[in-house]
XYZ file of C-alpha atoms in Angstrom:
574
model
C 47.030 36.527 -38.537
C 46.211 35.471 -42.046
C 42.045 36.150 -42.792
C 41.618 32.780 -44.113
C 42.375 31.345 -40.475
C 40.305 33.700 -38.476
C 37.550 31.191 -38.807
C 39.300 28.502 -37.736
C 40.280 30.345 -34.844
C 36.881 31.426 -34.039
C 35.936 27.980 -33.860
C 38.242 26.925 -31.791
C 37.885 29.407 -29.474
C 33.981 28.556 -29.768
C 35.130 24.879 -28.887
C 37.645 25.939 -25.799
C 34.580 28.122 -24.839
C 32.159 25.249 -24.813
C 34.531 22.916 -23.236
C 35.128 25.715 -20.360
C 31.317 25.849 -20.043
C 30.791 22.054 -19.571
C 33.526 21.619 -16.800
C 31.453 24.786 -15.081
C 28.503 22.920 -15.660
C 29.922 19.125 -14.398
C 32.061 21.154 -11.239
C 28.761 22.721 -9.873
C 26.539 19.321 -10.767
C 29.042 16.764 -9.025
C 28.698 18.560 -5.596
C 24.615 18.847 -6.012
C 24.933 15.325 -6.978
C 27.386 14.238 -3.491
C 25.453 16.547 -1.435
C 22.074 14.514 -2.631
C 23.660 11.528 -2.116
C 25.365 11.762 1.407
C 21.213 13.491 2.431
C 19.986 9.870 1.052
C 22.458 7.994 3.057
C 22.423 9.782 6.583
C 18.643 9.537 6.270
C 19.049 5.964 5.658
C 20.787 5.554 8.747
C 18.542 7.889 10.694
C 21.403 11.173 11.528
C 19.832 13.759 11.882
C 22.581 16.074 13.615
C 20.002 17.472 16.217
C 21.223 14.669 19.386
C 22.663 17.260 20.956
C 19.370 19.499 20.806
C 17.467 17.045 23.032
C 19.455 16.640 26.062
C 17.429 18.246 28.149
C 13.789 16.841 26.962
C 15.662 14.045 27.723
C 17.213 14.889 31.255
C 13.103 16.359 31.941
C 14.762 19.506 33.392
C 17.338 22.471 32.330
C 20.835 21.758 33.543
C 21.365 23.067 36.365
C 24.181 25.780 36.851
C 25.332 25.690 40.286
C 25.058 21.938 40.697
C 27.336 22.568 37.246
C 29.563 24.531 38.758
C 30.005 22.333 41.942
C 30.755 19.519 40.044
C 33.271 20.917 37.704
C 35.263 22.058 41.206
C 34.767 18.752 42.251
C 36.330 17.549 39.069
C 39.608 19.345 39.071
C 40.156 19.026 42.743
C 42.204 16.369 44.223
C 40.636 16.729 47.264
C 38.032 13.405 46.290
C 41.094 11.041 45.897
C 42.065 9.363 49.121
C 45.754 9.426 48.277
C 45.649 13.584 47.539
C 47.433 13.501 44.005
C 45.116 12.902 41.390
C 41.454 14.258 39.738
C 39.339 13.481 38.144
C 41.073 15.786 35.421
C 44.275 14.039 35.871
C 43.246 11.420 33.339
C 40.392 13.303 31.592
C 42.172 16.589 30.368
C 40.924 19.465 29.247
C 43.496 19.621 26.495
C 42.432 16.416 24.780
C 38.529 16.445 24.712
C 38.136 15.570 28.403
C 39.794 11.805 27.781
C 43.194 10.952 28.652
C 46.595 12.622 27.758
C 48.350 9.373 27.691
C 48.572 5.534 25.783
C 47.595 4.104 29.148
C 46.362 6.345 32.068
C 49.075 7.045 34.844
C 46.609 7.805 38.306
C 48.066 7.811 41.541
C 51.619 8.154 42.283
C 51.915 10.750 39.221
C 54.128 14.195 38.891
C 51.311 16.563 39.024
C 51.864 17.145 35.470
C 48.810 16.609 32.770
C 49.987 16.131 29.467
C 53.454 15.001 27.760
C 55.309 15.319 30.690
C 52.930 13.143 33.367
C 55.183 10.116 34.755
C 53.869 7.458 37.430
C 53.116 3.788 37.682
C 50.291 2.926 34.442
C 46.963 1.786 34.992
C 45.227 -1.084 32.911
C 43.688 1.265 29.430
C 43.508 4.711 27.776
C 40.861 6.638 30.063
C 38.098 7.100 27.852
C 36.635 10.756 26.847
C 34.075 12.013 28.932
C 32.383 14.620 26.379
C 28.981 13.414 25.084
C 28.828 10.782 27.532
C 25.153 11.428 28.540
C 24.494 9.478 25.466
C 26.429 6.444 26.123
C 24.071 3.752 27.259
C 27.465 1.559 27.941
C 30.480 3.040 29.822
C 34.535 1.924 30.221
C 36.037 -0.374 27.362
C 34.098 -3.564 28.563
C 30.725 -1.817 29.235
C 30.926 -2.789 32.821
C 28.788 0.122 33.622
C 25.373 0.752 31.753
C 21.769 1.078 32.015
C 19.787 -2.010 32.075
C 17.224 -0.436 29.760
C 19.886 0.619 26.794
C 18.970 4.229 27.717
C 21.165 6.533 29.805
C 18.464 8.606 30.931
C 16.220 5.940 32.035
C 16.509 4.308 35.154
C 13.469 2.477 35.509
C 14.968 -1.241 35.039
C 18.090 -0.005 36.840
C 21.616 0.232 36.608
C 24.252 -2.929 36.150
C 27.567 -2.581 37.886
C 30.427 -5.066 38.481
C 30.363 -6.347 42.356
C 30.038 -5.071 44.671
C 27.623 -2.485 43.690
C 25.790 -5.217 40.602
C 22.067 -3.844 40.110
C 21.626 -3.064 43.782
C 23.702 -0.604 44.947
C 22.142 2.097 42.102
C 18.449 0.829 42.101
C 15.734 1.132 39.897
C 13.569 3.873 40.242
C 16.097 5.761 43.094
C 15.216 9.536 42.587
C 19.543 9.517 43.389
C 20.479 7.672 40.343
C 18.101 9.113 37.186
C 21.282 9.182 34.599
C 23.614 6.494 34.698
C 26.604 8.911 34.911
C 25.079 10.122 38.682
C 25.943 6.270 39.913
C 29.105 5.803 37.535
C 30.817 9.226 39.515
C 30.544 6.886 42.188
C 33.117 4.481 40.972
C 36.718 6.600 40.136
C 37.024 7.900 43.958
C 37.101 3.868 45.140
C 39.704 2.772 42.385
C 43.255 2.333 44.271
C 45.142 3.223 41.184
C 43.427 6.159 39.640
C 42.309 7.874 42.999
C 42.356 6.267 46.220
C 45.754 4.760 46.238
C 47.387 2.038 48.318
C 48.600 3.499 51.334
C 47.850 0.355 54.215
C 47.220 -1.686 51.951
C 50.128 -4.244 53.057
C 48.625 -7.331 54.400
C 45.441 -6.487 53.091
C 43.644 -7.352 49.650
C 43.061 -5.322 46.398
C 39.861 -5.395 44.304
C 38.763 -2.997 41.369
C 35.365 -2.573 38.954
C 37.456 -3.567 36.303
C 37.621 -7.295 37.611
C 35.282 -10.331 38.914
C 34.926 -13.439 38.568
C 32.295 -16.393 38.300
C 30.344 -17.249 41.631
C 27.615 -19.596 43.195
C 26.425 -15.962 44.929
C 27.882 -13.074 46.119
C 28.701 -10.018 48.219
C 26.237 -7.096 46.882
C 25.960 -3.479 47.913
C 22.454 -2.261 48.666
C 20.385 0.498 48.815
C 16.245 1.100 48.555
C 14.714 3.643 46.580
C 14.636 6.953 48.274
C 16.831 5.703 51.512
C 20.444 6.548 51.995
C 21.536 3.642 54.182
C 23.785 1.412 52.553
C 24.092 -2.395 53.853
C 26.325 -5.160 52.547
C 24.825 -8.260 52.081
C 25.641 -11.880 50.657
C 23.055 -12.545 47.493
C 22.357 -16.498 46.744
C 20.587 -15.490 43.548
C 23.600 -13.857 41.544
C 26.345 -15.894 39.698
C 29.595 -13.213 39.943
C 31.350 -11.541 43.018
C 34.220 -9.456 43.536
C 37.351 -10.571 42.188
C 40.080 -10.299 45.407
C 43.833 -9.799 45.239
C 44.809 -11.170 48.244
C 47.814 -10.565 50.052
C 51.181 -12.299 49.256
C 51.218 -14.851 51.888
C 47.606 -16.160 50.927
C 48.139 -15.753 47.214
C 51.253 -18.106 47.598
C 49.010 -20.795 49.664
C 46.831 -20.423 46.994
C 49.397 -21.611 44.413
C 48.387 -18.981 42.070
C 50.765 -16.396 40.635
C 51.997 -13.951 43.383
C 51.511 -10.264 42.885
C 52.668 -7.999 44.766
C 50.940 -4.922 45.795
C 52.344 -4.212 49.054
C 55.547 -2.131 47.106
C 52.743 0.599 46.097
C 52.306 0.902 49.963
C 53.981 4.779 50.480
C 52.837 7.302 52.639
C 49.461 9.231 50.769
C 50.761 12.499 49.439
C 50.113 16.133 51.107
C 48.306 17.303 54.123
C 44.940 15.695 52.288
C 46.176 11.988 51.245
C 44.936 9.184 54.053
C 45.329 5.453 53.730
C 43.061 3.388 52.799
C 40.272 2.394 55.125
C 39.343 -1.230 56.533
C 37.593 -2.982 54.057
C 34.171 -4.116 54.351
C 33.850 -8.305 55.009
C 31.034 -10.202 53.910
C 30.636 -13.784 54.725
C 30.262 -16.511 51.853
C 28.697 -20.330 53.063
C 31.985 -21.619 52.167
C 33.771 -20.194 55.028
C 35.860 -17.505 53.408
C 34.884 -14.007 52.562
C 33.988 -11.106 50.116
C 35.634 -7.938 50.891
C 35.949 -4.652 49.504
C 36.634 -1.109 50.162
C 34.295 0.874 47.918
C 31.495 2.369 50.275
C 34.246 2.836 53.457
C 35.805 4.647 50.856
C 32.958 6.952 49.744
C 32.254 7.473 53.780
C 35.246 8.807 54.276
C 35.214 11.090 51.053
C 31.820 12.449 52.228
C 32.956 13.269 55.786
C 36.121 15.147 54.066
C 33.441 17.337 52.265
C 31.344 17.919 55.198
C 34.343 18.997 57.325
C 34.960 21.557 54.468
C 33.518 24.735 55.018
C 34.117 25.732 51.651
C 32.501 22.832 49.861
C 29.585 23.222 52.592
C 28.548 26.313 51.040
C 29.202 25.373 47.624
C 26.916 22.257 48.478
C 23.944 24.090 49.761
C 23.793 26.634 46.883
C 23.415 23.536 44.831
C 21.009 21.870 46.973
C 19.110 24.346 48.586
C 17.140 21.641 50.068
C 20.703 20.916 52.209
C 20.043 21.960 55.901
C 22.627 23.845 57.966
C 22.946 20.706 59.565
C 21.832 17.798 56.651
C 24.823 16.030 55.779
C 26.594 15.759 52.301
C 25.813 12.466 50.646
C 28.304 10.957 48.453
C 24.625 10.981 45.809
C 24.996 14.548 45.896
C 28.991 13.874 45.020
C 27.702 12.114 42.109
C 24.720 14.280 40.738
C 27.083 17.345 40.829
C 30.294 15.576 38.619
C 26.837 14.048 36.484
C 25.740 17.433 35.882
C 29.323 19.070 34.902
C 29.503 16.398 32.497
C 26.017 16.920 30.900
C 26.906 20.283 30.403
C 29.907 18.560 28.354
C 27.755 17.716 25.051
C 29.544 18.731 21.983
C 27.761 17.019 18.986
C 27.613 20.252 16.443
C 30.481 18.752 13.863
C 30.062 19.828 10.134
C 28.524 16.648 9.502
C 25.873 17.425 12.262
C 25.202 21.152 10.638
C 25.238 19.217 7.031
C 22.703 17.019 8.123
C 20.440 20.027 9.370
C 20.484 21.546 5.830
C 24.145 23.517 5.851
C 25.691 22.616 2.588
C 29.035 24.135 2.985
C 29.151 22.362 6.113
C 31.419 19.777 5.081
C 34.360 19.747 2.227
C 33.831 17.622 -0.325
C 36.414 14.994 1.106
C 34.385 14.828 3.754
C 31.500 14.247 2.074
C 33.152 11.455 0.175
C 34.545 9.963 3.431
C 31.139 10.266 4.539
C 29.804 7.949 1.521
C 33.045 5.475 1.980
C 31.891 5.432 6.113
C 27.970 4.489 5.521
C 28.840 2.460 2.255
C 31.798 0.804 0.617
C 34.246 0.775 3.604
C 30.947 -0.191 6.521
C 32.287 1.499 8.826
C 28.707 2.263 10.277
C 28.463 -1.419 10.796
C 29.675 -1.015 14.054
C 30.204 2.331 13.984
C 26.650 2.989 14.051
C 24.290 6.322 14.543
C 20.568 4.717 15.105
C 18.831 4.219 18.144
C 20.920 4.017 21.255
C 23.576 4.720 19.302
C 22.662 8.633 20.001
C 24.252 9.479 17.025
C 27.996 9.091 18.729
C 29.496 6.461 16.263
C 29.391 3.145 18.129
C 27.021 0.547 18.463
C 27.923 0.063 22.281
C 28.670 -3.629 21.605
C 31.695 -5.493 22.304
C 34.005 -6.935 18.974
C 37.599 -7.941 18.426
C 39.352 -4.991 16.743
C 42.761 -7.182 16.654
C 44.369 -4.438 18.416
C 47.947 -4.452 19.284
C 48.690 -6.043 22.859
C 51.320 -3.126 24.659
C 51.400 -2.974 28.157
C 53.431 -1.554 31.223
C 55.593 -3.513 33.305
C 54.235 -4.160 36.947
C 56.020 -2.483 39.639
C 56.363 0.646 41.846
C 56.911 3.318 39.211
C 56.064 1.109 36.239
C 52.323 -0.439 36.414
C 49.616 -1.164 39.213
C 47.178 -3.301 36.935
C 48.298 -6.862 36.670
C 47.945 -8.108 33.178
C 47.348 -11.802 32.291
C 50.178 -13.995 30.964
C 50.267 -16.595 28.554
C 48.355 -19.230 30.684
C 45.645 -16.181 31.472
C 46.436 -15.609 35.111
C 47.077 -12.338 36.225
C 50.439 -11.976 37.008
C 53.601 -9.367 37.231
C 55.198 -10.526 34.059
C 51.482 -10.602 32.131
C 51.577 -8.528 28.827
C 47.881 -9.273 27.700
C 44.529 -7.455 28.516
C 41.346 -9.995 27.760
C 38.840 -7.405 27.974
C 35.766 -8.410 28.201
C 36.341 -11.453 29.546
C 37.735 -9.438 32.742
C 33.748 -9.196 33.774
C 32.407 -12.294 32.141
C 35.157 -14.869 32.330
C 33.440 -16.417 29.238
C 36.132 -17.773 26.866
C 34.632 -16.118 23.572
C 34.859 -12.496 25.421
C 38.549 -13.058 25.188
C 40.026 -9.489 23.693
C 36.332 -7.914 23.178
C 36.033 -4.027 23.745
C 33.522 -1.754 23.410
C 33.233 -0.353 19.788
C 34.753 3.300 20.651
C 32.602 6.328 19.960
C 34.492 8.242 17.065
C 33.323 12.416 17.693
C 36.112 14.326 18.224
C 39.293 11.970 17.307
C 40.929 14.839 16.339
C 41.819 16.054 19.908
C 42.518 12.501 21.088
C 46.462 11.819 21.401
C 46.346 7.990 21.209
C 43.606 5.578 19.850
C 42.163 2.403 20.699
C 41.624 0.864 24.043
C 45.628 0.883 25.227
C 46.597 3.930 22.703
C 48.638 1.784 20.569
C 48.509 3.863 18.102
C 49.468 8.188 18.444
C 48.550 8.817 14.796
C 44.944 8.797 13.091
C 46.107 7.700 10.006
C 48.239 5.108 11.307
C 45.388 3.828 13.815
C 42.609 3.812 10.975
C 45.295 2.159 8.223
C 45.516 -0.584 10.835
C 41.710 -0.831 11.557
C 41.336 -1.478 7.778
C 44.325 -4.318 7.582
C 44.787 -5.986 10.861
C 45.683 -9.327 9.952
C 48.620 -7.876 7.282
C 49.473 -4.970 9.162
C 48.993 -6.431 13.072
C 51.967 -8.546 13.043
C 54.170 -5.373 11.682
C 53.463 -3.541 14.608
C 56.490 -1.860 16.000
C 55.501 0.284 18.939
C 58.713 2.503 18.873
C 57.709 3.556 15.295
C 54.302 3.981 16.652
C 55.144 6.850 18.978
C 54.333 5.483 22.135
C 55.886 6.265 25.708
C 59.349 4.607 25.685
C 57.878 2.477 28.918
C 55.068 0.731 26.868
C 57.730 -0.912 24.233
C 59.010 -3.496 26.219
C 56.116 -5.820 27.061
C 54.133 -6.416 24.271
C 51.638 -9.387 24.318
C 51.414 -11.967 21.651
C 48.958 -10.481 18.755
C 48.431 -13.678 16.576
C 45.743 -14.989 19.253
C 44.414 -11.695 18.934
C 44.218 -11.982 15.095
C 42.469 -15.374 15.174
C 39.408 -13.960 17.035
C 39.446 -10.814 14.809
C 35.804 -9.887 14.236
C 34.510 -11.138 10.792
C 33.629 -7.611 9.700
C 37.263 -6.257 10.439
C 38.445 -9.516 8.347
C 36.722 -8.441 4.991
C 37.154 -4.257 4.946
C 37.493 -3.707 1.028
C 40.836 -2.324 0.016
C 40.852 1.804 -0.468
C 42.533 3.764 -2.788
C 44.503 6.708 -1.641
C 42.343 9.359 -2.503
C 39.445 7.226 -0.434
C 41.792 6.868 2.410
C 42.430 10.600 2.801
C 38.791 11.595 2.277
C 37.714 8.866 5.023
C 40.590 10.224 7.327
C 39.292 13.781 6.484
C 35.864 13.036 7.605
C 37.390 11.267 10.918
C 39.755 14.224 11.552
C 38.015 17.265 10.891
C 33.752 16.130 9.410
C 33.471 14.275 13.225
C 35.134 17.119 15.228
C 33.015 20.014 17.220
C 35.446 23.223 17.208
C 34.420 23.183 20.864
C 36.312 20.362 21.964
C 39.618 22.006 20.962
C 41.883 22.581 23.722
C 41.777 26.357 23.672
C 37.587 26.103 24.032
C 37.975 23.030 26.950
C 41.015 24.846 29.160
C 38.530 27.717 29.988
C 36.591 25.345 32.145
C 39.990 24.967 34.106
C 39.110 26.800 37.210
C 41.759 29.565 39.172
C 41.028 27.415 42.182
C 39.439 24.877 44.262
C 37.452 24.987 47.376
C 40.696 22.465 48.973
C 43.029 25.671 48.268
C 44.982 22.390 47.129
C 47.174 23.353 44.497
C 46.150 22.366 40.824
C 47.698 19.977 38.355
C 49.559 21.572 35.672
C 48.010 20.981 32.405
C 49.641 20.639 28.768
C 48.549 20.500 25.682
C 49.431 17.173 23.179
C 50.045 18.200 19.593
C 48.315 15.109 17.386
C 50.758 13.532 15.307
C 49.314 13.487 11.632
């Protein structure tokens, strides 16, 4: 090197020096500068990461482990469904965050298999997750379940329920019902396609929580505070009742579309399945009748434990106050599942531990989708983390997502839910699911569902009330473009069971009641995209609802000695 251009290399390796320095300077300032920001904006919207840390102040009481125990027997066994081949775990799997394994859940009727491989007849909706449920103040896609209050653990005001359990059957102040989960347990064992089946049921009538309809009175459930008689009794005061299926003969004096439910009428399955029990008939003024099966149902499910030795003892170690001769009460059934699924809180994501000081926490794209989420992109609009929101991502209210209609034919082997055709009668060649208006029959409930919590999406293997969607990326790139990208929707491309691509439902009246926040979601670049997915993914997920932390609470056995379902695990597509 020549000496006259040593300085000019000295200063330009003073200059590459300084430049160096100043992008070591800029790469450690932009992270103190997102980490400030992202503190400012989770404040804003009152996270504070610690939800999980105040279960118990807010159950009163530790959880308690054998009444843990018992119910997490109780929820694997398919010794509580009447027609002996289904769980509780059959549609809320260990493998995929305690929700289902499937687009639309598959109950009764199914292979025994939990996971790709389950086949049988298709209910109505994706089973939702039950982790951190003892925060929901709302439960099922329409809410039908909840606490009167808005608060889960407060039963003071009481509990609302569909007919015919409405506010009575779980009453305020009952020492039995202090959670709203302890009187929603109540509820799966009485469904005829997730659990009790519909063995006898030729002849006879079909109801379900997920329907009623308008009344001038109706058929109610009831039980006092601190008694555990149950009477049926027809309430003047109330404005909804049971919605009834009849049987085919009166449906087609009726004139209305005739569904047939008899076909699903096989012999229950195993030396445990039963048929169905007479149902319960109420009286109306008119002349006819409310009926239903749910408490005959729950009498016969509590005798079945009381004849069981087994469960006897497992019982009384969880009740100690349970006499050699006290009987089981189906409360009991319910506290027990309640308490297995307290014990299933899982709120410690990285953006929980960011919030509680841990910078590293979160990566910076999830720090930036965290900004996108609570700012430009308002998600948190419905999404929301305040108040009796519990800090789970929803706002528990109901909105048109403009959600691709996809639905199961009806038939033995196919579907058990009628769907509602084009006129909006349920019938067996209905492709379209109203929703809300299931409960209310109010015209602007049409296509409403709950706002779904978004912890843990990661383990989830379809999205959205019917799991139209398989992929995260391709369910949120929807969610931000419904009215472009909703009439593209091809469910083959979509990855969804070969069975739910032939009876799609129309999704332009879907589109027209599209909520007005969904219809003006600012367009995202690509890098904003990937850093929202990334905090959706991985910044909302606790490591302990992987599959390999959740299949430990898969028991060797049951107290039955019936054999268990065969669980599988459901790689997400990306």
């Amino acid at each position: 090197m020549k000496t006259k251009n040593i300085p000019r290399a000295i200063g330009c390796g003073i200059l590459l020096f300084l430049l160096l320095s100043m992008r070591s300077v800029f790469s450690e300032a932009i992270p103190d500068d997102l980490n400030r920001q992202l503190r400012e904006i989770l404040a804003k919207n009152q996270f504070t990461g610690q939800v999980e840390s105040t279960l118990e102040k807010r159950l009163g009481r530790r959880i308690d482990p054998a009444k843990a125990q018992l119910g997490r027997l109780l929820f694997f066994d398919k010794f509580v469904g009447l027609h002996g081949d289904n769980s509780c775990a059959g549609c809320h799997s260990p493998m995929n965050g305690f929700g289902d394994s499937q687009s639309i859940a598959i109950g009764v009727e199914n292979n025994d298999f939990v996971g790709p491989r389950r086949m049988g007849p298709r209910n109505q909706r994706r089973t939702p997750a039950v982790v951190n449920t003892a925060f929901y103040p709302n439960l099922m896609w329409n809410g039908r379940f909840s606490a009167i209050s808005g608060d889960p653990f407060d039963n003071s005001q009481g509990f609302l329920f569909p007919p015919p359990e409405g506010t009575t059957r779980f009453p305020a102040g009952d020492p039995d019902f202090q959670h709203l989960l302890q009187a929603q347990a109540h509820i799966p064992p009485t469904e005829l396609s997730e659990a009790a089946g519909f063995t006898g049921i030729c002849d006879g009538s079909v109801t379900s929580s997920r329907f009623q309809t308008k009344s001038i009175g109706g058929a109610r459930l009831v039980k006092e505070a601190g008694d555990s008689r149950i009477t049926a009794q027809f309430d003047f005061s109330v404005t909804s009742a049971v919605k009834v299926f009849m049987s085919r003969d009166q449906q087609m004096l009726t004139g209305e579309p005739v569904i047939d439910f008899c076909q699903f009428d096989v012999p229950a399955i195993g030396r445990t399945g039963v048929p169905l029990p007479p149902p319960v008939r109420v009286r109306r003024p008119d002349g006819g009748f409310d009926e239903f099966r749910n408490e005959p149902i729950r009498d016969v499910l509590a005798g079945r434990l009381n004849a069981n030795e087994s469960y006897r003892r497992q019982f009384r170690a969880a009740f100690p106050e349970l006499g050699p001769n006290d009987p089981i009460t189906f409360a009991m059934f319910g506290q027990a599942v309640a308490e297995f699924e307290f014990a299933l809180t899982f709120m410690n994501a990285p953006i929980d531990r960011f919030a509680r000081g841990e910078n590293a926490a979160m990566s910076p794209a999830q720090k930036r989708g965290a900004l996108l989420f609570f700012g430009k992109a308002s998600c948190v609009q419905c999404h929301a983390v305040a108040g009796r929101s519990n800090e789970v991502f929803s706002d528990f209210q109901m909105h048109v997502a403009g959600i691709p209609q996809i639905a199961p034919r009806f038939g033995a082997g196919l579907g058990d839910v009628p769907f509602r055709n084009a006129r909006g009668q349920f019938s067996e060649d209905g492709n379209q699911d109203f929703g809300l208006f299931d409960i209310t029959e109010e015209n602007e409930d049409i296509y409403k569902f709950r706002t779904s919590p978004l912890r843990n999406l990661a383990v989830q293997p379809a999205f959205f009330h019917n799991g139209a969607f398989t992929s995260l990326s391709e369910a949120l790139r929807h969610h931000l473009d419904a009215i472009e990208l909703g009439p593209q929707y091809d469910p083959v491309r979509a990855g969804v069971a070969a069975d739910l691509t032939h009876n799609m439902g129309p999704i332009r009246p879907v589109l027209r009641r599209l909520d007005r926040a969904l219809s003006k979601v600012p367009a995202l670049s690509d890098r904003e995209f990937s850093d929202l997915l990334a905090l959706l993914r991985d910044g909302l997920l606790d490591p302990r609802a992987r599959p390999e932390f959740l299949r430990r609470f898969i028991p060797a056995s049951v107290p039955s000695q019936l054999p268990l379902q065969v669980f599988e695990s459901t790689p997400p597509r990306p």
